[in-house]
Short mmCIF file of C-alpha atoms and ligand atoms in Angstrom, two decimals:
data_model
loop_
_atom_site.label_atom_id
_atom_site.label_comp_id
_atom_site.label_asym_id
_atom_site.label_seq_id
_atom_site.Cartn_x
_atom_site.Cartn_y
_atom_site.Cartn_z
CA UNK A 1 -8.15 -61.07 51.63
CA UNK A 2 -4.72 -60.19 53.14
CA UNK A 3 -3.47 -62.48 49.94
CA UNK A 4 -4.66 -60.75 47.48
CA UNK A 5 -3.29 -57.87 49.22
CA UNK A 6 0.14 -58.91 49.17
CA UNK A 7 -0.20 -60.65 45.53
CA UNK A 8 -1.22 -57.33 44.78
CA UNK A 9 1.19 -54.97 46.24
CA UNK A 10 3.98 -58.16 44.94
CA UNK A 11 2.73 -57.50 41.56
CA UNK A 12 2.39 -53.96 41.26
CA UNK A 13 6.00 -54.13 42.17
CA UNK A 14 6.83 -55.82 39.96
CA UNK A 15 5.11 -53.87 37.48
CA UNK A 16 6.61 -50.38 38.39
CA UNK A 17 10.08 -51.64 38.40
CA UNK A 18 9.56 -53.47 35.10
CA UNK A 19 12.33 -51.33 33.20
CA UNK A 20 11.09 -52.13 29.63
CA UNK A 21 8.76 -53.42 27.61
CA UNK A 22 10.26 -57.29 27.27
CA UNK A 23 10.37 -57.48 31.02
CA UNK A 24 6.81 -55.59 31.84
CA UNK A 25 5.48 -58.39 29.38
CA UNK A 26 6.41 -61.27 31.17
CA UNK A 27 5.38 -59.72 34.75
CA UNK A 28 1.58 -59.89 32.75
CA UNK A 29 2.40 -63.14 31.67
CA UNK A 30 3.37 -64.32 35.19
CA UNK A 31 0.16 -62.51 36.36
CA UNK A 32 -2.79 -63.26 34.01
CA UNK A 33 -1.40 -65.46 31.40
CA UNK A 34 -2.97 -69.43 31.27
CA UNK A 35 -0.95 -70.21 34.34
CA UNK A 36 -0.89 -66.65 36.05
CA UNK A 37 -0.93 -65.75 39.68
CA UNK A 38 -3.69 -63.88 39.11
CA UNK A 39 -5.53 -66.60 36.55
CA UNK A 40 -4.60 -69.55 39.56
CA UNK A 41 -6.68 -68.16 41.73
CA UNK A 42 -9.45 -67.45 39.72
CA UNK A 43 -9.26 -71.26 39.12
CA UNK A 44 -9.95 -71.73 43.29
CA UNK A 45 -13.38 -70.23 42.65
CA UNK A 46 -15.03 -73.40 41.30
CA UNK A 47 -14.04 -75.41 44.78
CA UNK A 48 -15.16 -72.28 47.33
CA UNK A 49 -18.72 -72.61 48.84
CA UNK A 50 -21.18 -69.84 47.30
CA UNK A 51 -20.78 -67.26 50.25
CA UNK A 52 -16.57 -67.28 50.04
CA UNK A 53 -17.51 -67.19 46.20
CA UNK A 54 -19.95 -64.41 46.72
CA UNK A 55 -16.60 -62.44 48.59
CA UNK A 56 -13.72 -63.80 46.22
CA UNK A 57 -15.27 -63.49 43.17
CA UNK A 58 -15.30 -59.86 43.05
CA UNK A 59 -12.21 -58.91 44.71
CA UNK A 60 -10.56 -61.45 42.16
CA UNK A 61 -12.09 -59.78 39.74
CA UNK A 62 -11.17 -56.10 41.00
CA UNK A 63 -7.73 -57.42 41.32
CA UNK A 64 -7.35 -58.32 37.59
CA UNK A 65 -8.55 -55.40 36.25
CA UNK A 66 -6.31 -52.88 38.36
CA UNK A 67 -3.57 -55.15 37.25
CA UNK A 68 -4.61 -54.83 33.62
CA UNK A 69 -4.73 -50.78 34.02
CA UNK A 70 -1.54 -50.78 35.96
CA UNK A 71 0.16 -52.62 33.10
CA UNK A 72 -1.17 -50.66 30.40
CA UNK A 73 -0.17 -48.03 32.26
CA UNK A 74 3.13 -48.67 33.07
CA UNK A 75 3.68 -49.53 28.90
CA UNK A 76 2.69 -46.64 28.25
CA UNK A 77 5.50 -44.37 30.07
CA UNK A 78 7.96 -47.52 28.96
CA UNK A 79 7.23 -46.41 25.39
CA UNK A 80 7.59 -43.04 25.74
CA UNK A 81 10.45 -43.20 27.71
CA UNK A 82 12.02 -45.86 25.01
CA UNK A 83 11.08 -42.85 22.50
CA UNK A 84 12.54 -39.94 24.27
CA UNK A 85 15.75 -42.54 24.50
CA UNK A 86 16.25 -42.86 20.71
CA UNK A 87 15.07 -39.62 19.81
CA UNK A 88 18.30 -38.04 21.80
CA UNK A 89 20.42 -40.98 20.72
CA UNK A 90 19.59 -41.21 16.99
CA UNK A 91 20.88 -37.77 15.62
CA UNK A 92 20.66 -37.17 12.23
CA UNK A 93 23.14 -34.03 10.94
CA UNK A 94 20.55 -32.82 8.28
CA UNK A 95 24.10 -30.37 7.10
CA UNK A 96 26.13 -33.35 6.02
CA UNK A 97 25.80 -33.49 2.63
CA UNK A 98 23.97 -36.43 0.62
CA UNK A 99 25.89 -39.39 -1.22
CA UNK A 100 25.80 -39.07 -5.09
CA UNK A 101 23.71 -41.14 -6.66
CA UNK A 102 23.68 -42.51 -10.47
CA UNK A 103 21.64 -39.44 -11.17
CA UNK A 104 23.94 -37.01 -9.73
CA UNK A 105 26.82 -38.62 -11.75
CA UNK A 106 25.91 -39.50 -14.83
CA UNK A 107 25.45 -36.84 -17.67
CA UNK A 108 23.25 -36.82 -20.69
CA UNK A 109 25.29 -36.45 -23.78
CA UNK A 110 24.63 -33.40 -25.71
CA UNK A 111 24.04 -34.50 -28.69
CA UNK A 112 20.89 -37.15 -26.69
CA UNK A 113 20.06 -33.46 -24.90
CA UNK A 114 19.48 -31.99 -28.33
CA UNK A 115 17.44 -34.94 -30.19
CA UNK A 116 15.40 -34.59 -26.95
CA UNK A 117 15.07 -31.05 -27.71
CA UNK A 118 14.03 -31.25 -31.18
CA UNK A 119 11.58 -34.09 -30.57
CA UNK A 120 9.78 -32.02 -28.01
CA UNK A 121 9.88 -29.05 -30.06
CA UNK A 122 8.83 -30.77 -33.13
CA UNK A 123 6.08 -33.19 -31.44
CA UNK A 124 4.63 -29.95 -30.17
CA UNK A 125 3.98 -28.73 -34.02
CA UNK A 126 2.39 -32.23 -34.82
CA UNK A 127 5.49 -34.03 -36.06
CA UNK A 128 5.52 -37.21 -35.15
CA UNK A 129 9.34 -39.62 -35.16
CA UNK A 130 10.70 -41.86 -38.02
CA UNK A 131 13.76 -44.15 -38.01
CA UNK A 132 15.70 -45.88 -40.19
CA UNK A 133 17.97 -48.66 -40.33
CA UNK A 134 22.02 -47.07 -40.62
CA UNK A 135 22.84 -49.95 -43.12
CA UNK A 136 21.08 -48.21 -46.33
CA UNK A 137 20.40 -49.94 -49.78
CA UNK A 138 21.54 -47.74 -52.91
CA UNK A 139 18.22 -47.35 -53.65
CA UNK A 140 16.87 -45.62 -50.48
CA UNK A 141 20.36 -43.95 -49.98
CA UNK A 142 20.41 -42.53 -53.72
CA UNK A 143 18.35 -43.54 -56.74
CA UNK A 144 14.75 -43.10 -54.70
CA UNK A 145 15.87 -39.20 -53.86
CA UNK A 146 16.50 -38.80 -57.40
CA UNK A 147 20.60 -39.01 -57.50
CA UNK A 148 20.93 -39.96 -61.15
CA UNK A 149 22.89 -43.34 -61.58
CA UNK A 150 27.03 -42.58 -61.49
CA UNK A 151 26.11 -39.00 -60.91
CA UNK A 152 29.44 -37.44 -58.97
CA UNK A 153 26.69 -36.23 -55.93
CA UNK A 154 27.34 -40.15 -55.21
CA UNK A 155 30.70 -39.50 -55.00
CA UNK A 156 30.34 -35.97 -53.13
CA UNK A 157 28.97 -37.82 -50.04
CA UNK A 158 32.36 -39.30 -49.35
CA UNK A 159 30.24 -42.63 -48.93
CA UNK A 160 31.13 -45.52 -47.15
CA UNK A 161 29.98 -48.70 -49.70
CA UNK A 162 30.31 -51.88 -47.64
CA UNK A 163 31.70 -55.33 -50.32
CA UNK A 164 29.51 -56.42 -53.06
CA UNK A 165 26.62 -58.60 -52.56
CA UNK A 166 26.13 -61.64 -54.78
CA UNK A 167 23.75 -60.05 -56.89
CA UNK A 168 26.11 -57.15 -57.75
CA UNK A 169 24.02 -54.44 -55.47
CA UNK A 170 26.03 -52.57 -52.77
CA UNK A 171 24.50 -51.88 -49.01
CA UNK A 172 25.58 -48.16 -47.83
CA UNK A 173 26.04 -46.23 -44.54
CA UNK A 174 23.31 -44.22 -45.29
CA UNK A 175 25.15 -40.55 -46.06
CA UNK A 176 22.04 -38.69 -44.47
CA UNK A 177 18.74 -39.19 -42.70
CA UNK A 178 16.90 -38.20 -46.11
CA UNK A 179 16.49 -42.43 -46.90
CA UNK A 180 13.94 -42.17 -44.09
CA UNK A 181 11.82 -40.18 -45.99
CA UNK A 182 11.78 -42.56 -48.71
CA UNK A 183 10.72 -45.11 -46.22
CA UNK A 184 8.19 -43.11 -44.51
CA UNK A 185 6.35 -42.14 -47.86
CA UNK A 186 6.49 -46.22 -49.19
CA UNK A 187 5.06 -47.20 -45.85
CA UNK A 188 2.60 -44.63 -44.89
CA UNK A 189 -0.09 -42.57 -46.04
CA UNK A 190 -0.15 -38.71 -46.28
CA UNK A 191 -0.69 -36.86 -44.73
CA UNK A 192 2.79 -37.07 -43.80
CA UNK A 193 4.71 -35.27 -40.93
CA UNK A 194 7.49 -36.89 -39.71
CA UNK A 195 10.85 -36.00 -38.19
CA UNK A 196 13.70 -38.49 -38.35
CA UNK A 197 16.83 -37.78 -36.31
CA UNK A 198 19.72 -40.55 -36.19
CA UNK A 199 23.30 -41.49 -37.09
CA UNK A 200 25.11 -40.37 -40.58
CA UNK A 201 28.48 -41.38 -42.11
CA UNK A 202 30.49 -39.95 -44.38
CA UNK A 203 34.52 -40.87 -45.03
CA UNK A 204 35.68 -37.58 -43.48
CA UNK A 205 37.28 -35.98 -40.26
CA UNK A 206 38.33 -32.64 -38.81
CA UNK A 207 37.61 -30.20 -36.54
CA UNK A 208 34.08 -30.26 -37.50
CA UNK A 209 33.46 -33.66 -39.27
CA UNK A 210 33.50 -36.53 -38.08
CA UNK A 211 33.00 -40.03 -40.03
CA UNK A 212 29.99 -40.81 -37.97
CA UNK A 213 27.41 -37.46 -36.95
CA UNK A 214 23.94 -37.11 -36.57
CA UNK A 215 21.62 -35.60 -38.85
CA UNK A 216 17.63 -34.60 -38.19
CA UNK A 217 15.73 -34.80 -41.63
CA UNK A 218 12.26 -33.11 -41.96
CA UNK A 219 9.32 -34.02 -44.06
CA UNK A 220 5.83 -32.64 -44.55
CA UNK A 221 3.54 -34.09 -47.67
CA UNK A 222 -0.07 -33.99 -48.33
CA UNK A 223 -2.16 -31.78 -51.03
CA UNK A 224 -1.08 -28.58 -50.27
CA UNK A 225 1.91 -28.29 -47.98
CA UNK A 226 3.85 -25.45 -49.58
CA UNK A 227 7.22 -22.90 -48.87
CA UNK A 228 5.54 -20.81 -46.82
CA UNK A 229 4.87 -23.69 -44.46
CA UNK A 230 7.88 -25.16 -44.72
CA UNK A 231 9.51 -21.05 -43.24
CA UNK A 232 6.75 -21.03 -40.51
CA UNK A 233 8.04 -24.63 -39.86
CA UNK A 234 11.74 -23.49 -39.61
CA UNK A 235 11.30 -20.12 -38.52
CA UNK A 236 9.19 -21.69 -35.16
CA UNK A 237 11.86 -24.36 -34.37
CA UNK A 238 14.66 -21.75 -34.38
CA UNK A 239 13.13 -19.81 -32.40
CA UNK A 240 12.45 -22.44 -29.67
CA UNK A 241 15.32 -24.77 -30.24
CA UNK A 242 17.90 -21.56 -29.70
CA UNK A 243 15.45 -20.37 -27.24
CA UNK A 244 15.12 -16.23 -28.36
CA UNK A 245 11.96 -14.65 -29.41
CA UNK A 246 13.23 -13.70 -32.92
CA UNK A 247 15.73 -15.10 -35.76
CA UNK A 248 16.64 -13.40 -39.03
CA UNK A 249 16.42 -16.20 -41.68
CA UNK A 250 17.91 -16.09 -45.11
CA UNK A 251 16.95 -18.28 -48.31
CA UNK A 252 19.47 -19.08 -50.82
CA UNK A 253 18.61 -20.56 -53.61
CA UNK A 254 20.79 -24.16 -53.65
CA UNK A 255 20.60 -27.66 -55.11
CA UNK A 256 19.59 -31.14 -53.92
CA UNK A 257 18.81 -33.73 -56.26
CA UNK A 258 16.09 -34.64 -53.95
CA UNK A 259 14.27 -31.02 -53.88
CA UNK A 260 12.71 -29.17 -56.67
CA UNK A 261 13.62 -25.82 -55.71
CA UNK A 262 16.29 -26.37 -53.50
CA UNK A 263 17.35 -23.48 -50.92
CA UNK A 264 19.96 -23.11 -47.97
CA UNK A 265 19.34 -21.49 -44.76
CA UNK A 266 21.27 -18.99 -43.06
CA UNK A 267 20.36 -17.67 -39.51
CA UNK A 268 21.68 -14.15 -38.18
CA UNK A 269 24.40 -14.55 -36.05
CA UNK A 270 26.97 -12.35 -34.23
CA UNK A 271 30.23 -13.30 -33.84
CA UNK A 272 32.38 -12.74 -30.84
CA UNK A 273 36.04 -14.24 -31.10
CA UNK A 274 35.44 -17.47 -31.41
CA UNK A 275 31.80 -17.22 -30.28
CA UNK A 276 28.70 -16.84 -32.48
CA UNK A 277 25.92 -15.93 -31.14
CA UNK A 278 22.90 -16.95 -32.55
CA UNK A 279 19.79 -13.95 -32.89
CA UNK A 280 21.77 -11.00 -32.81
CA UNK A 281 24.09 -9.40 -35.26
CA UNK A 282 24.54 -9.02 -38.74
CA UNK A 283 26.39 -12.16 -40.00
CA UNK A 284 25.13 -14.98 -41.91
CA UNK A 285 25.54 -18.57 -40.73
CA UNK A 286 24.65 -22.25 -43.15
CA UNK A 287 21.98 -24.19 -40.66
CA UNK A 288 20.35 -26.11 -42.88
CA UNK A 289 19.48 -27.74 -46.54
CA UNK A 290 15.65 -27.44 -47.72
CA UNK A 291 12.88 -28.05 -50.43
CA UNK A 292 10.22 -28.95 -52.32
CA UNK A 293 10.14 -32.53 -52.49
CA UNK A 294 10.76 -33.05 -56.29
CA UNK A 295 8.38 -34.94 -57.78
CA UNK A 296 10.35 -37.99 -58.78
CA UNK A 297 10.89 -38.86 -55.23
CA UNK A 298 7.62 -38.79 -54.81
CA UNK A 299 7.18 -41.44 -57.92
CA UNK A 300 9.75 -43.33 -56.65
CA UNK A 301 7.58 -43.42 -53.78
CA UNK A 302 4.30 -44.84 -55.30
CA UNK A 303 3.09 -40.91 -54.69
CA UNK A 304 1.03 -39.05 -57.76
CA UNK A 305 3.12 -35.52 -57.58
CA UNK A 306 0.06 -34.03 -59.10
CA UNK A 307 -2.01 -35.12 -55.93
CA UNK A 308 0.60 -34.62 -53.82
CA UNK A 309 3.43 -32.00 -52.85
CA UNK A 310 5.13 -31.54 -49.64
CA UNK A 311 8.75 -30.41 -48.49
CA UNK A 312 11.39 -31.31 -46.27
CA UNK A 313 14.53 -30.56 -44.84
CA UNK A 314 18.36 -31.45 -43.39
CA UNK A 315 20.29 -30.19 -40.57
CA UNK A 316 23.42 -31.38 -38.67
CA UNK A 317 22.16 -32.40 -34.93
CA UNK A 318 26.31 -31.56 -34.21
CA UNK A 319 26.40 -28.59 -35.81
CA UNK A 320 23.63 -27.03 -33.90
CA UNK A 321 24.72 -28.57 -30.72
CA UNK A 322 28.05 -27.12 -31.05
CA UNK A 323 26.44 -23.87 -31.59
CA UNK A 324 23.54 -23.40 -28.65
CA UNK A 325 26.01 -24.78 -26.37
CA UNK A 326 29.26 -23.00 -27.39
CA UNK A 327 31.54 -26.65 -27.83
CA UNK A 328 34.20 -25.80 -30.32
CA UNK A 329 35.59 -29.43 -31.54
CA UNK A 330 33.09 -31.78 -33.09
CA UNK A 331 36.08 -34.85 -32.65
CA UNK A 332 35.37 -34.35 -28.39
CA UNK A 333 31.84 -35.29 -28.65
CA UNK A 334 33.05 -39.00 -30.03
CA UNK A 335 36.30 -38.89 -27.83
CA UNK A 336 34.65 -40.41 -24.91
CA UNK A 337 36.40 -38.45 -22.29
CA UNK A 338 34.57 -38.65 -19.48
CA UNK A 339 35.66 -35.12 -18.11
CA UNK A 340 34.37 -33.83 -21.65
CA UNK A 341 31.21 -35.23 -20.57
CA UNK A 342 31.05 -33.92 -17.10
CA UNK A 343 31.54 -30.49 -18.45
CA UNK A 344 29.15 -30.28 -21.13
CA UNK A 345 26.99 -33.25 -20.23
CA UNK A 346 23.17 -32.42 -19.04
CA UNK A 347 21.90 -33.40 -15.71
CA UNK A 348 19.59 -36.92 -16.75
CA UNK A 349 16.29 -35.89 -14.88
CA UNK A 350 16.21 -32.24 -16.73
CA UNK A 351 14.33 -33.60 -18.97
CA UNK A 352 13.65 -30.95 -22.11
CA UNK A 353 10.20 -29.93 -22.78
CA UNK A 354 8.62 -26.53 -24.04
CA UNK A 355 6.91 -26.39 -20.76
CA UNK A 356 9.91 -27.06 -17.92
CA UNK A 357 12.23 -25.51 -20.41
CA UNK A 358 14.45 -27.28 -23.05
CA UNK A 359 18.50 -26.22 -21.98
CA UNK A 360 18.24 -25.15 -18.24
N1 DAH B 401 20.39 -34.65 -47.18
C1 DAH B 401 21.08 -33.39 -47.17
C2 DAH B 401 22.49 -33.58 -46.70
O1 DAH B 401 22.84 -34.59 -46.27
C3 DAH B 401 20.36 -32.41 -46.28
C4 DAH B 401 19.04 -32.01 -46.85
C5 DAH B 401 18.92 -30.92 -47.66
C6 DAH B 401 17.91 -32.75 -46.54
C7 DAH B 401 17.73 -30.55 -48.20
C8 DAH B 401 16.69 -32.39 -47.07
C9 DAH B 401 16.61 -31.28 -47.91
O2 DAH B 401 15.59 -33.05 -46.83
O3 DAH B 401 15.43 -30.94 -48.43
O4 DAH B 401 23.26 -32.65 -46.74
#
């Protein structure tokens, strides 16, 4: 009896000065593991007569399980106390501010910001997107929208032929996104509505051309798409894409070799110094070229013009950039300055949609 005793007290010792975790573990170890104080003299039981059984057994028994509380016990307060230890040692100065990320760097150009815009605004009307390869044939480029062969509106686009194949034909930089409609009505069935924004090149450059720029092309065709669809159309993106509640529109009447009538757009506009503010005012700025699709594009599309009519439209992605977002030299957006970018640039998770907003 007075061994267990003193095993005991030894242990429990042990245990309460055990000053973490590692150490408290190998007092149990030392104490009940295979070859234990504890577990060696529960091995003594098998030699003992019954009656010093009958008295061992149980004070073994007792022994082990205080020692098994007074362990758990004492790990307990060792891992709170470990706790309370990092907790005052592991500061964190929530003030300090964050390291920039990718995402906090890196700007969305505008002219990505506003295709974004335009495909949410559109998509939200129905419109789904078409592309087009920038490498044009002739055909697509000219002769399918109806620009009669040698006709000077060939030479009008300032076009950019690339050498002569072997069969005489010449590939193009497409001059506008209006070969995509050609592709669009060849490949698909109406009813068509399709926007088709992308790159354009023409052999010209100041301070608002460049050789390369973007255009957005409309389309709309089935049985009885007609101009007063095609100004709802218009009238609804201007409205959201320069984000006002109302926009004074003007039709003049224009040609395209493509449309059958033909008209330009202006939009009311104010102008402040240099600025021009779009939805106020009473001056007159060009947006945008529009239609009726004439009907030989629509032949040279495998499409019966008296089944089907539709129109479409042109606008410079640029242009309109330049205006909602008040950026003054076309050249900059191409110039690659990353400073240029930093400035104008648009934060890459703002994402633009009608919902979360398009510019802010
Ligand atoms: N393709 C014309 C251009 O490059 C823009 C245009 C005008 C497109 C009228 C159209 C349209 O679809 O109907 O200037």
């Amino acid at each position: 009896m007075t061994d267990i005793q003193t095993l005991e007290s030894k242990i429990q010792l042990n245990i309460s000065e055990a000053s973490d975790e590692a150490i408290l573990e190998s007092v149990r170890v030392s104490a009940l593991g295979k070859k234990g104080s504890i577990s060696l003299e529960m091995k003594t039981l098998g030699k003992m007569t019954p009656e010093q059984r009958k008295e061992m057994g149980p004070a073994l028994n007792g022994l082990k399980s205080r020692i098994t509380d007074a362990i758990a016990v004492r790990k307990s307060v060792l891992k709170a106390e470990a706790l309370e230890l990092r907790l005052e040692r592991e500061t964190l100065d929530i003030s300090l501010p964050t390291r920039k990320g990718p995402a906090d760097t890196g700007r969305v150009h505008p002219v990505a910001q506003v295709m974004d815009e335009l495909t949410a605004i559109f998509a939200d009307m129905g419109f789904a997107i078409a592309e087009g390869p920038d490498i044009e044939t002739d055909f697509n480029n000219f002769t399918a929208l109806n620009f009669p062969p040698d006709h000077p509106a060939r030479l009008e686009h300032d076009t950019f032929f690339l050498p002569e194949r072997e069969d005489g034909t010449q590939m193009v930089l497409r001059t506008h996104t209006s070969p995509v409609q050609v592709r669009t009505m060849r490949s698909q069935k109406p009813p068509i509505r399709v926007i088709c924004p992308g790159r354009t090149y023409r052999c010209d450059s100041d301070q608002t051309h460049t050789p390369m720029f973007h255009q957005v092309e409309g389309l709309v065709i089935d049985k009885t798409a007609n101009l007063g669809n095609l100004k709802w159309v218009l009238e609804e993106f201007l409205k959201a894409f320069f984000e006002i509640d109302s926009v004074k529109m003007r039709f003049r009447a224009s040609h395209f070799p493509f449309t059958e009538t033909s008209m330009e757009v202006d939009i009311g506009c104010r102008r402040v110094g240099n600025e021009i503010r779009v939805g106020e005012g009473d001056d007159w700025l060009e947006i945008l070229g529009c239609g009726m699709v004439h009907p030989n594009v629509l032949r040279h599309c495998n499409l019966d013009p008296d089944e089907y009519q539709g129109f479409a439209w042109g606008m410079g992605i640029d242009r309109i950039a330049m205006l909602k977002y008040g950026m003054p030299d076309l050249r900059a957006f191409f110039g690659a300055d990353k400073r240029w970018l930093d400035h104008y640039g648009f934060k890459p998770f703002d994402i633009p949609s009608l919902v979360g907003g398009l510019s802010q």
